[in-house]
Structure formats: structure tokens, C-alpha cells
Amino acid sequence: MDLFDDLPPDTAQTPIAPGAVLLHGFAREEAGTLLQAVESVLHQAPLRHMQTPGGFTMSVAMSNCGPLGWVSDPIGYRYAECDPLTGQPWPAMPACMMDLARRAAAQAGFADFEPDACLINQYVPGAKLSLHQDKDEKDQRAPIVSLSLGLPTVFLFGTSSRKDRPQRYRLVHGDVVVWGGPARLAYHGVAALADGEHALLGRRRLNLSFRCVG
Ligand code: MD3
Ligand code: FE
């Protein structure tokens, strides 16, 4: 019998900036369960490459679950209740995903995190996400919780000014980052994914980001 079974996992933490903390391996043990839940979502709302308002096709493939989902098309970026591909509401957020997001937020000092959107990003070798800010979410006091699965990546984390050279962090399978407070409006991006093979996910990286949007 382990008296400590109910306590949060005691993983290493790296502070990234005021309000932002990297929880190393926070989701490693439950990653298989989370991956199954993600695959069931993607069965109902397939990954797709969205168009940017600037006329480019994103190298990252995306989908969503929860009441609202992030979409981009030639008209602009926004959160929408329905998947434009299927015309249906986005799939419900699986309980194991919501639970993980809430535990990670609490661990980082954000009680009562209730995300209403989860953006699912898939990177294959070469895919990247250019430096940007996330400011379309109504409740900017709430953090964003992000979970990395599969191949490792280099995450770029800047400041609220695009001109400042970003810091680089390596994120691996099972890592969770909670982005809150002043870090919430920092420029950030993802370097082109290096080729590799992950035991559970193969040649890809998934990132789940849980957001309070509505
Ligand atoms: C830091 N995705 O989808 S998620 C995005 O790895 C995005 O796919 C990255 O940036 C990825 O918008 C990182 C984590 C994330 C989300 C919002 C942030 C990091 C953030 C807002 C401020 C600072
Ligand atoms: Fe972002």
C-alpha cells in the first residue's frame, strides 16, 4: 500500500518566466490513456491543414475538442462552436484530458481551471509554428495548459515584443507547460520538427493546448 498514491506527482519543474512553469514528465504515466482519447476525438474531427488569412497553408495539422475550437481561414482567426469540415459541434473534451489540465493548472498555482477549448496540433518532420501571440481568448487571466506527446521539439519563448530573441526549451513526451500571468501574452513558436521515431506515436508530435475562450 502506498500512502502517497493520491498526492500530485512529484516531478521536476523548470520556471520559464513569471507565470510560466514547465512540469517535466507530468503526464508521462497517463500518456497512453490520453493518446487513446485524442485518437477518438480525431476520428470524429479529423486533423486538417488550415489556411491563414495571409493565404498560406499551415504546416501544422489541427483539430479541436470541447465547446469551442480554434479555426483559421482566409477571413481570419476565431473560435467556433462547429467544425467547418463536418458542420457538427466539436467532440466533447474527454474526461481524462480535462482532468490532466486541471491538475497541471493547480500544480502551477491556478485553482479551478475550466478550459472550454482544447486545440490539438500535429507536427510531422519539418512542420513548424511561426512566432505569434495567442490573444483571441476572452479570459486573459486564465492560463493555457499545454501537453506534449511524441517526438521532442524545440519551443521558442520570447517576450511581449516580437523583436526580442526568444529563449529555447526542449519539450519531450509527457511534458506539460502552464502559461499564465504575464507570460500569457509572450510571443512563442515551435521550431521545425526534427525527424525521429517515437515508440508510441511514430514520426510525429502532438500538442494539446487547453484554453478558456468563451
Ligand atoms: C506561451 N502551440 O497552438 S502550445 C498554439 O507546441 C501554440 O503546438 C504550441 O502555440 C505547440 O497557439 C505551443 C503552448 C502555448 C500556447 C499558448 C501560449 C504556449 C504559450 C501563450 C503564451 C505563451
Ligand atoms: Fe500559441
Coordinates of C-alpha atoms and ligand atoms in Angstrom, one line a residue:
M1 CA 0.0 0.0 0.0
D2 CA 1.3 3.4 -0.9
L3 CA 0.1 6.2 1.4
F4 CA 1.1 8.8 -1.2
D5 CA -1.0 7.5 -4.1
D6 CA -3.4 10.4 -4.0
L7 CA -0.8 13.2 -4.0
P8 CA 0.2 15.0 -7.2
P9 CA 3.2 13.5 -9.0
D10 CA 6.4 14.9 -7.7
T11 CA 8.0 15.8 -11.0
A12 CA 10.8 18.3 -11.6
Q13 CA 9.7 21.8 -12.5
T14 CA 11.5 24.5 -14.5
P15 CA 10.3 28.1 -14.2
I16 CA 10.3 29.6 -17.7
A17 CA 9.1 33.1 -16.8
P18 CA 6.9 34.7 -14.2
G19 CA 3.6 32.8 -14.6
A20 CA 5.0 30.0 -16.7
V21 CA 6.3 26.7 -15.5
L22 CA 7.5 23.5 -17.2
L23 CA 6.3 20.4 -15.4
H24 CA 8.7 17.7 -16.6
G25 CA 7.0 14.4 -17.3
F26 CA 3.8 15.4 -15.5
A27 CA 1.7 13.3 -17.9
R28 CA 4.2 10.5 -18.7
E29 CA 2.4 7.7 -16.9
E30 CA -1.1 8.6 -18.3
A31 CA 0.2 9.4 -21.9
G32 CA -1.2 6.1 -23.3
T33 CA -4.7 6.8 -22.0
L34 CA -4.5 10.4 -23.2
L35 CA -3.4 9.3 -26.6
Q36 CA -6.4 6.9 -26.9
A37 CA -8.7 9.7 -26.0
V38 CA -7.1 12.1 -28.6
E39 CA -7.4 9.4 -31.3
S40 CA -11.1 9.0 -30.6
V41 CA -11.6 12.8 -30.9
L42 CA -9.6 12.8 -34.2
H43 CA -11.8 10.0 -35.5
Q44 CA -14.8 12.5 -35.2
A45 CA -13.0 15.7 -36.1
P46 CA -10.1 14.8 -38.4
L47 CA -6.8 16.7 -38.4
R48 CA -6.6 19.3 -41.3
H49 CA -4.3 21.9 -42.5
M50 CA -6.0 25.3 -42.1
Q51 CA -5.5 28.4 -44.3
T52 CA -4.1 31.6 -42.8
P53 CA -5.7 35.0 -43.5
G54 CA -2.4 35.7 -45.4
G55 CA -3.1 33.0 -47.8
F56 CA -0.7 30.3 -46.6
T57 CA -1.5 26.7 -45.7
M58 CA -0.2 25.8 -42.2
S59 CA 2.3 23.0 -41.9
V60 CA 0.8 22.0 -38.6
A61 CA -2.4 19.9 -38.9
M62 CA -5.1 20.9 -36.4
S63 CA -8.4 19.8 -34.8
N64 CA -10.2 20.6 -31.5
C65 CA -12.4 19.3 -28.8
G66 CA -14.6 21.0 -26.2
P67 CA -17.4 23.6 -26.7
L68 CA -15.2 25.9 -28.8
G69 CA -12.5 25.2 -31.3
W70 CA -9.8 27.4 -32.9
V71 CA -10.2 27.9 -36.7
S72 CA -8.3 29.9 -39.3
D73 CA -9.4 30.6 -42.9
P74 CA -8.9 33.4 -45.4
I75 CA -11.4 35.5 -43.4
G76 CA -9.3 35.4 -40.1
Y77 CA -8.7 33.5 -36.9
R78 CA -11.5 32.8 -34.4
Y79 CA -13.1 30.3 -32.0
A80 CA -16.1 28.5 -33.4
E81 CA -18.8 26.1 -32.0
C82 CA -18.8 23.9 -35.0
D83 CA -16.2 22.1 -37.0
P84 CA -16.2 23.7 -40.5
L85 CA -15.2 20.4 -42.0
T86 CA -18.1 18.3 -40.7
G87 CA -20.6 21.1 -39.8
Q88 CA -21.0 19.3 -36.4
P89 CA -20.2 20.6 -32.9
W90 CA -16.6 19.8 -31.9
P91 CA -16.3 16.5 -30.0
A92 CA -16.7 16.7 -26.2
M93 CA -13.5 17.0 -24.2
P94 CA -12.7 13.6 -22.8
A95 CA -12.7 13.5 -19.0
C96 CA -9.1 12.3 -18.8
M97 CA -7.9 15.4 -20.8
M98 CA -9.9 17.8 -18.7
D99 CA -8.6 16.1 -15.5
L100 CA -5.0 16.4 -16.6
A101 CA -5.4 20.1 -17.5
R102 CA -7.0 20.9 -14.1
R103 CA -4.3 19.0 -12.1
A104 CA -1.5 20.7 -14.0
A105 CA -3.0 24.2 -13.6
A106 CA -3.5 23.5 -9.9
Q107 CA 0.1 22.3 -9.5
A108 CA 1.2 25.7 -11.1
G109 CA -1.0 27.7 -8.7
F110 CA -4.1 28.2 -10.8
A111 CA -7.1 26.8 -9.0
D112 CA -10.4 26.0 -10.7
F113 CA -9.1 25.9 -14.2
E114 CA -12.1 25.2 -16.5
P115 CA -11.0 25.1 -20.1
D116 CA -13.7 25.2 -22.8
A117 CA -11.4 24.6 -25.7
C118 CA -8.6 22.1 -26.5
L119 CA -6.6 22.8 -29.7
I120 CA -4.9 19.6 -31.0
N121 CA -1.7 20.3 -33.1
Q122 CA 0.1 17.6 -35.0
Y123 CA 3.6 18.2 -36.3
V124 CA 5.4 15.8 -38.7
P125 CA 9.1 16.3 -39.5
G126 CA 9.6 19.8 -41.0
A127 CA 6.4 21.2 -39.6
K128 CA 6.7 24.4 -37.5
L129 CA 4.7 27.2 -36.0
S130 CA 6.0 30.8 -36.5
L131 CA 6.4 33.2 -33.7
H132 CA 2.9 34.5 -32.6
Q133 CA 0.8 35.7 -29.7
D134 CA -2.4 34.0 -28.5
K135 CA -4.8 36.8 -27.7
D136 CA -8.2 35.7 -29.1
E137 CA -9.2 34.1 -25.8
K138 CA -11.7 36.3 -23.8
D139 CA -10.4 35.4 -20.3
Q140 CA -6.8 36.5 -20.4
R141 CA -6.4 35.9 -16.6
A142 CA -6.8 32.1 -17.1
P143 CA -3.6 30.2 -18.1
I144 CA -3.1 28.0 -21.1
V145 CA -2.0 24.4 -20.3
S146 CA -0.1 22.6 -22.9
L147 CA 0.8 18.9 -23.2
S148 CA 3.5 17.5 -25.5
L149 CA 3.3 13.9 -26.8
G150 CA 5.6 12.0 -29.2
L151 CA 8.7 13.4 -30.8
P152 CA 10.7 16.0 -28.9
T153 CA 10.6 19.7 -30.0
V154 CA 12.3 23.0 -29.5
F155 CA 9.9 25.5 -28.2
L156 CA 10.7 29.2 -28.7
F157 CA 9.6 31.6 -26.0
G158 CA 10.0 35.3 -26.4
T159 CA 8.6 38.4 -24.7
S160 CA 5.7 40.6 -25.4
S161 CA 7.8 42.3 -28.1
R162 CA 8.4 40.4 -31.3
K163 CA 11.9 42.0 -31.6
D164 CA 13.4 40.2 -28.6
R165 CA 15.2 37.0 -29.4
P166 CA 13.3 34.0 -28.0
Q167 CA 14.7 31.5 -25.5
R168 CA 14.7 27.9 -26.5
Y169 CA 13.3 25.0 -24.4
R170 CA 13.3 21.3 -25.3
L171 CA 9.9 19.7 -24.7
V172 CA 9.6 15.9 -24.7
H173 CA 6.8 13.3 -24.5
G174 CA 4.7 13.8 -21.3
D175 CA 5.9 17.3 -20.5
V176 CA 3.3 19.8 -19.5
V177 CA 3.7 23.6 -19.5
V178 CA 1.3 26.1 -17.7
W179 CA 1.4 29.5 -19.3
G180 CA -0.2 32.2 -17.1
G181 CA 0.1 35.6 -15.7
P182 CA 2.5 38.0 -17.6
A183 CA 3.7 35.0 -19.7
R184 CA 0.3 34.7 -21.3
L185 CA 0.9 37.3 -23.9
A186 CA 4.5 36.4 -24.8
Y187 CA 5.5 35.7 -28.4
H188 CA 6.1 32.0 -28.9
G189 CA 6.6 29.4 -31.6
V190 CA 7.8 25.9 -32.4
A191 CA 11.0 25.2 -34.4
A192 CA 10.7 22.8 -37.4
L193 CA 10.3 19.3 -36.1
A194 CA 13.4 17.1 -36.4
D195 CA 12.9 13.6 -37.9
G196 CA 12.7 10.7 -35.5
E197 CA 10.7 7.8 -34.4
H198 CA 8.7 7.7 -31.2
A199 CA 7.7 4.4 -29.6
L200 CA 4.0 5.3 -29.1
L201 CA 3.4 8.0 -31.8
G202 CA 5.8 7.2 -34.6
R203 CA 7.1 10.1 -36.7
R204 CA 5.1 12.9 -35.2
R205 CA 4.5 15.2 -32.3
L206 CA 1.1 16.1 -30.8
N207 CA 0.5 19.2 -28.7
L208 CA -2.7 19.7 -26.8
S209 CA -3.4 23.2 -25.5
F210 CA -6.3 23.8 -23.1
R211 CA -7.8 27.2 -23.1
C212 CA -10.5 29.4 -21.5
V213 CA -12.0 31.0 -24.5
G214 CA -15.7 31.9 -24.1
Ligands
MD3_1 C1 3.1 30.5 -24.5 N1 1.1 25.8 -29.9 O1 -1.3 26.4 -30.9 S1 1.2 25.2 -27.1 C2 -0.6 27.4 -30.4 O2 3.5 23.3 -29.3 C3 0.8 27.1 -29.9 O3 1.9 23.4 -30.6 C4 2.4 25.4 -29.5 O4 1.5 28.0 -29.6 C5 2.6 23.9 -29.8 O5 -1.0 28.5 -30.3 C6 2.6 25.6 -28.0 C7 1.5 26.2 -25.8 C8 1.3 27.6 -25.7 C9 0.0 28.1 -26.0 C10 -0.2 29.5 -25.7 C11 0.8 30.3 -25.2 C12 2.3 28.4 -25.3 C13 2.1 29.7 -25.0 C14 0.6 31.6 -24.9 C15 1.6 32.4 -24.4 C16 2.9 31.8 -24.2
FE2 FE 0.3 29.8 -29.4

